[in-house]
Structure formats: C-alpha cells, structure tokens
C-alpha cells in the first residue's frame, strides 16, 4: 500500500510510511511494561543508568539496544541470541496484522505529544525528503549497523518531525480520532511520562495517512546515527527489501511542538583548572558560587537577551563550582571557524565549542570516546566530571527554527548539537525485518 505521488520525480515524492507487524512485549510475561522500557540507547547514562535498567526487569529492552559483553562481536551475538530467545518464549510477539501505530506521550505539566510510528522509506539527503541537521560519528554508525545486522531488527524508533497542513491534515484527523479509542497498551514510566499506543489497520485510514505524508518532508529530531545506519544497511541489501525502510516516529510539530534541549560534553582527563587556564585571554571567565539551577539561569541570561539569542556562552563544571565563560575573542573565532558556512552556523555555540575550543584551545579529538562523552542529563554530566576529575561543558539549547533553517539549506550542525523531546520510549514496539 503506497499512495506516494508516482507522477513526481523520486526526489520530490515525499514521506513514504508503510505498515508493519510490530513486535511487542506480552504484558503477561513481564513484570510491567514500564519496567521493560528504556530511553534511547544514546540517552542512557552509563554505567549507572545501564545497571539500573538491567536490574529493573530481566526483559528490559536495554539488553537488546545496549548488550554487555567483552567484545563488540560478543555483544551483538548476545543481543541476537536474547531476541531469538524472547521470541521463542513468547516474551515478544508480533501483532497479527500490519499497521501504523499512533503513539502518545504525556507528562503532568501539560506536555502532550502524539505521532505515528511506521516503517519509513530510507532516502538520501539529496532527495530532500528526510533532512539531517547534525554530523555523525562513523564509529557509532558502525556500532549500530553491526547490532542491526546481528538482530535483523529495528529495535527503537527514530524521532522525526514534519509540519502538517493545520486542521485540514488527514493524518492529524486519524491520530486524534484513534486517541479516543482504547489503546493497545498504556503505562507510566519512572520519569512521570504516560505512554499509550494504538494500531491503525483499516486500509482506508492507512491510505489517508500515507497520502497526507507523501506531501511532506521531515527533519531528523533524534536519531541521526540510526538514520545513517539505515542508509548504510539499505546499500548492503539488493532492493527491494525490508532494509529499504526503517522504524520511525513522525510528529507533526504544527500540532505538537517539541522541546529542544542541549546535549552536554564531558571531557575526560581535562581538569577544570587546566581548561580555564587555556581559555584565559580568549574568553571572559566568571566564577559562580551558586547551585546548578542558578548557574544554568546565568548561562541562559548570558546567551540570550529577551527573545534575541546572540553571543556564545558555556558553563564549565567539575571542580565543585561553576564557571561561566562567554564573550569569545572575535579574532580567535575568525582564525578557527570556517568562513564558508552561513552566519547561523558560524555563530552556533556547538560550532565555537568544536571548531575553536576542542580543536584549537584544548586540542581534544571530538570523535574519541576516550576523550569526550556526550550526555543529555545536566546533573549527571556535572556529577561524572566531579567524580572523575574531568570537565563538564554545559550548553545552551539551539532554537528549533535555526535547526530547521540550516537543515533546509543542506547545512549540518556539529554532532550532538541538539536534543529534541520528548523522545519515544524504547521497548514499546519493535520491527523485525524478517516478518
């Protein structure tokens, strides 16, 4: 079933979302649905959060998305063996009919997000259908690709956004109608979010959704490495095949705006004192004898005045205090930041961090896990820096309109520049490629 516009060139045919038979946990075989879920693999704070999830339930999805063994090959084999065992034992079972899945997340503070989970046709950036906005790290793509090859499965959905056509959107109409029905599953995870999932199998409704989405392009909000993995694996298999598609959650941000947060950096082996000493004369440095929430407020105030965000600012931590660094030397920026990119890219905090601080001031390779870690949780970043004597670099989030504008220009931001959310919980629905 595919109603994407065949009369248009391939590059402009839009989003092609197809039904699939979702793999889901049997609630009678697990302690609770909440106990088997996990944040996406790259959001799990390791090792503490990983150990917590492993102990939450013997069937927690983290045993598939982050298997633990002494070698990469052993880890992937372990994940494949675990998946086969759970399928044979009936812990995971495939739904009887292919469908698209309406997925809802809600917290206690008025945040409501709904979207559609399906198998999306994998496309290249040149087609202008799925727009990346961040660079990726090759070793992470290789790691995810090896895991997907071993398991022959998409274990967790990416988060993609598109801008619907207002109240006239057919996909929105189906989502809103389905959300009034009894869900396939409902659970509340320990972060306070409630999750509900419905299956759409009616051919007429599937046609309406697909015809609507065929008019749109999407922005990768979360999952650049997994999308790059989908593209790599598609190229390894003759088409047509199940590898031509990848598991995604599509959210209409005209109806359900996402939150954009920063992803922080943990610099291993660089004490805060050394980091600050290298910055002397290049940035203004102010020491803040305040707790974390007030320090983050100071970072926001330094980066933004009213609705206008300008200037670069970072918050360094790891020595028991907070240090606000801003007002970089314009001559230093001119020497270290490539001039062949749009102004919006050259002035990003992430650009200044990677091109100026990491490359030229601290001399830290950005793609080396031994030197740098990317952590979503602010307090965890500070705590790990303090525990191990490193430096936490806390970032200010980028506005969504800046992200989308750069993506439409085909300009990718430095890796791990943004964190869109809320992210879909891993473990609610999986996709096996051999079904």
Short mmCIF file of N, CA, C and O in Angstrom, two decimals, residues 266-345:
data_model
loop_
_atom_site.label_atom_id
_atom_site.label_comp_id
_atom_site.label_asym_id
_atom_site.label_seq_id
_atom_site.Cartn_x
_atom_site.Cartn_y
_atom_site.Cartn_z
N UNK A 266 31.28 15.91 28.30
CA UNK A 266 32.15 15.55 29.42
C UNK A 266 33.53 15.28 28.85
O UNK A 266 33.71 14.37 28.03
N UNK A 267 34.50 16.09 29.26
CA UNK A 267 35.86 15.97 28.76
C UNK A 267 36.68 15.16 29.76
O UNK A 267 36.95 15.62 30.88
N UNK A 268 37.05 13.95 29.36
CA UNK A 268 37.83 13.07 30.23
C UNK A 268 39.29 13.55 30.29
O UNK A 268 39.87 13.93 29.28
N UNK A 269 39.86 13.51 31.45
CA UNK A 269 41.29 13.78 31.58
C UNK A 269 41.67 15.24 31.47
O UNK A 269 42.87 15.56 31.41
N UNK A 270 40.69 16.14 31.42
CA UNK A 270 40.99 17.57 31.39
C UNK A 270 40.40 18.22 32.65
O UNK A 270 39.19 18.47 32.71
N UNK A 271 41.22 18.48 33.66
CA UNK A 271 40.70 19.14 34.85
C UNK A 271 40.17 20.54 34.53
O UNK A 271 40.64 21.19 33.59
N UNK A 272 39.23 20.99 35.32
CA UNK A 272 38.63 22.30 35.08
C UNK A 272 39.69 23.40 35.12
O UNK A 272 39.67 24.33 34.30
N UNK A 273 40.61 23.31 36.06
CA UNK A 273 41.64 24.35 36.18
C UNK A 273 42.45 24.46 34.90
O UNK A 273 42.77 25.58 34.44
N UNK A 274 42.78 23.33 34.28
CA UNK A 274 43.55 23.36 33.03
C UNK A 274 42.70 23.90 31.88
O UNK A 274 43.21 24.65 31.02
N UNK A 275 41.42 23.53 31.86
CA UNK A 275 40.53 24.03 30.80
C UNK A 275 40.42 25.55 30.87
O UNK A 275 40.48 26.24 29.85
N UNK A 276 40.24 26.07 32.08
CA UNK A 276 40.10 27.52 32.25
C UNK A 276 41.40 28.24 31.94
O UNK A 276 41.40 29.33 31.34
N UNK A 277 42.51 27.64 32.35
CA UNK A 277 43.81 28.29 32.10
C UNK A 277 44.04 28.46 30.60
O UNK A 277 44.57 29.49 30.15
N UNK A 278 43.65 27.46 29.81
CA UNK A 278 43.84 27.54 28.37
C UNK A 278 42.94 28.58 27.72
O UNK A 278 43.22 29.08 26.63
N UNK A 279 41.85 28.93 28.42
CA UNK A 279 40.88 29.89 27.88
C UNK A 279 41.21 31.33 28.27
O UNK A 279 40.61 32.26 27.72
N UNK A 280 42.11 31.52 29.20
CA UNK A 280 42.46 32.86 29.66
C UNK A 280 42.89 33.73 28.49
O UNK A 280 43.70 33.33 27.65
N UNK A 281 42.33 34.92 28.42
CA UNK A 281 42.65 35.85 27.35
C UNK A 281 41.83 35.65 26.09
O UNK A 281 41.86 36.51 25.20
N UNK A 282 41.13 34.54 26.00
CA UNK A 282 40.30 34.26 24.83
C UNK A 282 38.81 34.41 25.12
O UNK A 282 38.02 34.68 24.22
N UNK A 283 38.40 34.19 26.37
CA UNK A 283 37.01 34.30 26.80
C UNK A 283 36.95 35.07 28.10
O UNK A 283 37.92 35.11 28.87
N UNK A 284 35.79 35.68 28.37
CA UNK A 284 35.55 36.21 29.70
C UNK A 284 35.17 35.05 30.61
O UNK A 284 34.34 34.20 30.25
N UNK A 285 35.76 34.99 31.79
CA UNK A 285 35.52 33.89 32.74
C UNK A 285 35.00 34.47 34.04
O UNK A 285 35.62 35.36 34.63
N UNK A 286 33.84 33.97 34.47
CA UNK A 286 33.27 34.39 35.75
C UNK A 286 32.96 33.16 36.59
O UNK A 286 32.34 32.21 36.11
N UNK A 287 33.40 33.18 37.83
CA UNK A 287 33.18 32.06 38.75
C UNK A 287 31.87 32.30 39.50
O UNK A 287 31.65 33.38 40.06
N UNK A 288 31.01 31.30 39.52
CA UNK A 288 29.67 31.44 40.08
C UNK A 288 29.51 30.58 41.34
O UNK A 288 29.42 29.35 41.23
N UNK A 289 29.47 31.18 42.50
CA UNK A 289 29.28 30.41 43.75
C UNK A 289 27.80 30.15 44.03
O UNK A 289 27.25 30.57 45.04
N UNK A 290 27.15 29.46 43.09
CA UNK A 290 25.70 29.23 43.18
C UNK A 290 25.43 27.77 42.84
O UNK A 290 26.25 27.09 42.23
N UNK A 291 24.24 27.25 43.20
CA UNK A 291 23.88 25.88 42.83
C UNK A 291 23.58 25.77 41.34
O UNK A 291 23.44 26.79 40.64
N UNK A 292 23.45 24.53 40.86
CA UNK A 292 23.29 24.26 39.44
C UNK A 292 22.12 25.01 38.81
O UNK A 292 22.30 25.61 37.73
N UNK A 293 20.91 25.03 39.39
CA UNK A 293 19.82 25.75 38.72
C UNK A 293 20.12 27.22 38.47
O UNK A 293 19.80 27.76 37.40
N UNK A 294 20.74 27.88 39.45
CA UNK A 294 21.07 29.29 39.27
C UNK A 294 22.19 29.48 38.25
O UNK A 294 22.21 30.46 37.50
N UNK A 295 23.12 28.54 38.22
CA UNK A 295 24.19 28.63 37.23
C UNK A 295 23.63 28.48 35.81
O UNK A 295 24.06 29.18 34.89
N UNK A 296 22.66 27.58 35.65
CA UNK A 296 22.03 27.42 34.34
C UNK A 296 21.24 28.66 33.95
O UNK A 296 21.20 29.03 32.77
N UNK A 297 20.62 29.31 34.93
CA UNK A 297 19.93 30.57 34.64
C UNK A 297 20.93 31.62 34.16
O UNK A 297 20.64 32.39 33.23
N UNK A 298 22.09 31.66 34.78
CA UNK A 298 23.11 32.63 34.37
C UNK A 298 23.59 32.32 32.95
O UNK A 298 23.85 33.24 32.16
N UNK A 299 23.71 31.04 32.62
CA UNK A 299 24.10 30.66 31.25
C UNK A 299 23.05 31.14 30.26
O UNK A 299 23.39 31.71 29.21
N UNK A 300 21.78 30.93 30.57
CA UNK A 300 20.70 31.36 29.68
C UNK A 300 20.70 32.88 29.52
O UNK A 300 20.52 33.40 28.42
N UNK A 301 20.91 33.59 30.62
CA UNK A 301 20.93 35.05 30.56
C UNK A 301 22.09 35.56 29.73
O UNK A 301 21.98 36.56 29.00
N UNK A 302 23.22 34.88 29.82
CA UNK A 302 24.40 35.32 29.08
C UNK A 302 24.25 35.06 27.59
O UNK A 302 24.70 35.86 26.76
N UNK A 303 23.56 33.95 27.25
CA UNK A 303 23.40 33.59 25.85
C UNK A 303 22.27 34.35 25.18
O UNK A 303 22.30 34.57 23.97
N UNK A 304 21.24 34.71 25.95
CA UNK A 304 20.06 35.31 25.36
C UNK A 304 19.64 36.55 26.13
O UNK A 304 19.66 36.57 27.36
N UNK A 305 19.25 37.58 25.39
CA UNK A 305 18.67 38.78 25.98
C UNK A 305 17.28 38.95 25.40
O UNK A 305 17.13 39.24 24.23
N UNK A 306 16.26 38.74 26.22
CA UNK A 306 14.89 38.77 25.71
C UNK A 306 14.67 37.60 24.77
O UNK A 306 14.96 36.47 25.10
N UNK A 307 14.17 37.88 23.56
CA UNK A 307 13.95 36.82 22.58
C UNK A 307 15.11 36.69 21.60
O UNK A 307 15.09 35.85 20.72
N UNK A 308 16.10 37.54 21.74
CA UNK A 308 17.23 37.51 20.82
C UNK A 308 18.39 36.76 21.45
O UNK A 308 18.87 37.13 22.51
N UNK A 309 18.81 35.66 20.82
CA UNK A 309 19.94 34.88 21.31
C UNK A 309 21.17 35.23 20.48
O UNK A 309 21.16 35.09 19.27
N UNK A 310 22.18 35.71 21.14
CA UNK A 310 23.40 36.10 20.44
C UNK A 310 24.58 35.93 21.37
O UNK A 310 24.44 35.96 22.59
N UNK A 311 25.74 35.76 20.81
CA UNK A 311 26.93 35.56 21.62
C UNK A 311 27.03 34.11 22.03
O UNK A 311 26.06 33.37 22.05
N UNK A 312 28.24 33.69 22.37
CA UNK A 312 28.49 32.31 22.75
C UNK A 312 28.81 32.23 24.22
O UNK A 312 29.57 33.04 24.75
N UNK A 313 28.22 31.27 24.90
CA UNK A 313 28.43 31.11 26.33
C UNK A 313 28.40 29.64 26.70
O UNK A 313 27.63 28.85 26.11
N UNK A 314 29.22 29.26 27.66
CA UNK A 314 29.30 27.89 28.14
C UNK A 314 29.44 27.92 29.66
O UNK A 314 29.94 28.89 30.24
N UNK A 315 29.02 26.83 30.28
CA UNK A 315 29.17 26.69 31.72
C UNK A 315 30.08 25.50 31.97
O UNK A 315 29.78 24.37 31.54
N UNK A 316 31.20 25.74 32.63
CA UNK A 316 32.15 24.68 32.94
C UNK A 316 31.98 24.25 34.38
O UNK A 316 31.75 25.08 35.27
N UNK A 317 32.10 22.96 34.65
CA UNK A 317 31.95 22.43 35.99
C UNK A 317 32.78 21.16 36.11
O UNK A 317 33.22 20.58 35.11
N UNK A 318 32.96 20.74 37.36
CA UNK A 318 33.72 19.52 37.63
C UNK A 318 34.64 19.63 38.82
O UNK A 318 35.16 18.64 39.31
N UNK A 319 34.82 20.87 39.32
CA UNK A 319 35.69 21.09 40.47
C UNK A 319 34.90 21.54 41.69
O UNK A 319 35.45 22.12 42.63
N UNK A 320 33.58 21.28 41.68
CA UNK A 320 32.75 21.68 42.80
C UNK A 320 32.17 23.08 42.67
O UNK A 320 31.44 23.53 43.56
N UNK A 321 32.48 23.76 41.58
CA UNK A 321 31.95 25.11 41.34
C UNK A 321 31.50 25.20 39.89
O UNK A 321 31.65 24.26 39.11
N UNK A 322 30.96 26.38 39.52
CA UNK A 322 30.53 26.62 38.15
C UNK A 322 31.25 27.85 37.63
O UNK A 322 31.46 28.83 38.36
N UNK A 323 31.61 27.79 36.35
CA UNK A 323 32.38 28.87 35.74
C UNK A 323 31.71 29.23 34.41
O UNK A 323 31.65 28.40 33.49
N UNK A 324 31.23 30.46 34.33
CA UNK A 324 30.56 30.94 33.12
C UNK A 324 31.60 31.57 32.21
O UNK A 324 32.29 32.51 32.60
N UNK A 325 31.70 31.06 30.99
CA UNK A 325 32.65 31.61 30.03
C UNK A 325 31.86 32.11 28.82
O UNK A 325 31.01 31.41 28.27
N UNK A 326 32.13 33.33 28.43
CA UNK A 326 31.42 33.92 27.30
C UNK A 326 32.31 34.97 26.64
O UNK A 326 33.49 35.09 26.95
N UNK A 327 31.73 35.73 25.72
CA UNK A 327 32.42 36.80 25.00
C UNK A 327 33.76 36.33 24.40
O UNK A 327 34.83 36.84 24.76
N UNK A 328 33.72 35.36 23.49
CA UNK A 328 34.97 34.90 22.88
C UNK A 328 35.64 36.01 22.08
O UNK A 328 34.98 36.90 21.54
N UNK A 329 36.95 35.94 21.99
CA UNK A 329 37.75 36.90 21.23
C UNK A 329 37.38 36.78 19.75
O UNK A 329 37.54 35.72 19.14
N UNK A 330 36.88 37.87 19.13
CA UNK A 330 36.48 37.80 17.71
C UNK A 330 37.63 37.37 16.80
O UNK A 330 37.39 36.66 15.81
N UNK A 331 38.85 37.78 17.10
CA UNK A 331 39.99 37.38 16.25
C UNK A 331 40.22 35.88 16.33
O UNK A 331 40.56 35.24 15.32
N UNK A 332 40.04 35.30 17.52
CA UNK A 332 40.19 33.86 17.67
C UNK A 332 39.13 33.13 16.84
O UNK A 332 39.43 32.14 16.15
N UNK A 333 37.89 33.61 16.90
CA UNK A 333 36.83 32.98 16.11
C UNK A 333 37.13 33.09 14.62
O UNK A 333 36.90 32.13 13.86
N UNK A 334 37.59 34.22 14.19
CA UNK A 334 37.89 34.42 12.76
C UNK A 334 38.97 33.46 12.29
O UNK A 334 38.96 33.02 11.13
N UNK A 335 39.92 33.14 13.16
CA UNK A 335 41.02 32.24 12.79
C UNK A 335 40.61 30.78 12.80
O UNK A 335 41.22 29.97 12.10
N UNK A 336 39.62 30.42 13.59
CA UNK A 336 39.36 29.00 13.85
C UNK A 336 38.06 28.46 13.25
O UNK A 336 37.91 27.24 13.14
N UNK A 337 37.15 29.33 12.87
CA UNK A 337 35.85 28.87 12.37
C UNK A 337 35.81 29.01 10.86
O UNK A 337 36.11 30.09 10.32
N UNK A 338 35.45 27.95 10.13
CA UNK A 338 35.39 28.03 8.66
C UNK A 338 34.47 29.15 8.21
O UNK A 338 33.38 29.34 8.75
N UNK A 339 34.89 29.88 7.20
CA UNK A 339 34.14 31.04 6.73
C UNK A 339 33.18 30.70 5.59
O UNK A 339 32.46 31.58 5.12
N UNK A 340 33.15 29.43 5.17
CA UNK A 340 32.35 29.07 4.00
C UNK A 340 30.98 28.53 4.39
O UNK A 340 30.34 27.82 3.61
N UNK A 341 30.51 28.85 5.57
CA UNK A 341 29.20 28.39 6.04
C UNK A 341 28.32 29.60 6.36
O UNK A 341 28.83 30.70 6.58
N UNK A 342 27.00 29.41 6.45
CA UNK A 342 26.12 30.53 6.79
C UNK A 342 26.44 31.09 8.16
O UNK A 342 26.99 30.40 9.04
N UNK A 343 26.09 32.35 8.36
CA UNK A 343 26.34 33.01 9.65
C UNK A 343 25.67 32.24 10.78
O UNK A 343 26.24 32.10 11.87
N UNK A 344 24.47 31.72 10.55
CA UNK A 344 23.76 30.99 11.60
C UNK A 344 24.55 29.78 12.07
O UNK A 344 24.50 29.41 13.25
N UNK A 345 25.31 29.15 11.17
CA UNK A 345 26.16 28.02 11.56
C UNK A 345 27.42 28.49 12.27
O UNK A 345 27.83 27.92 13.28
#
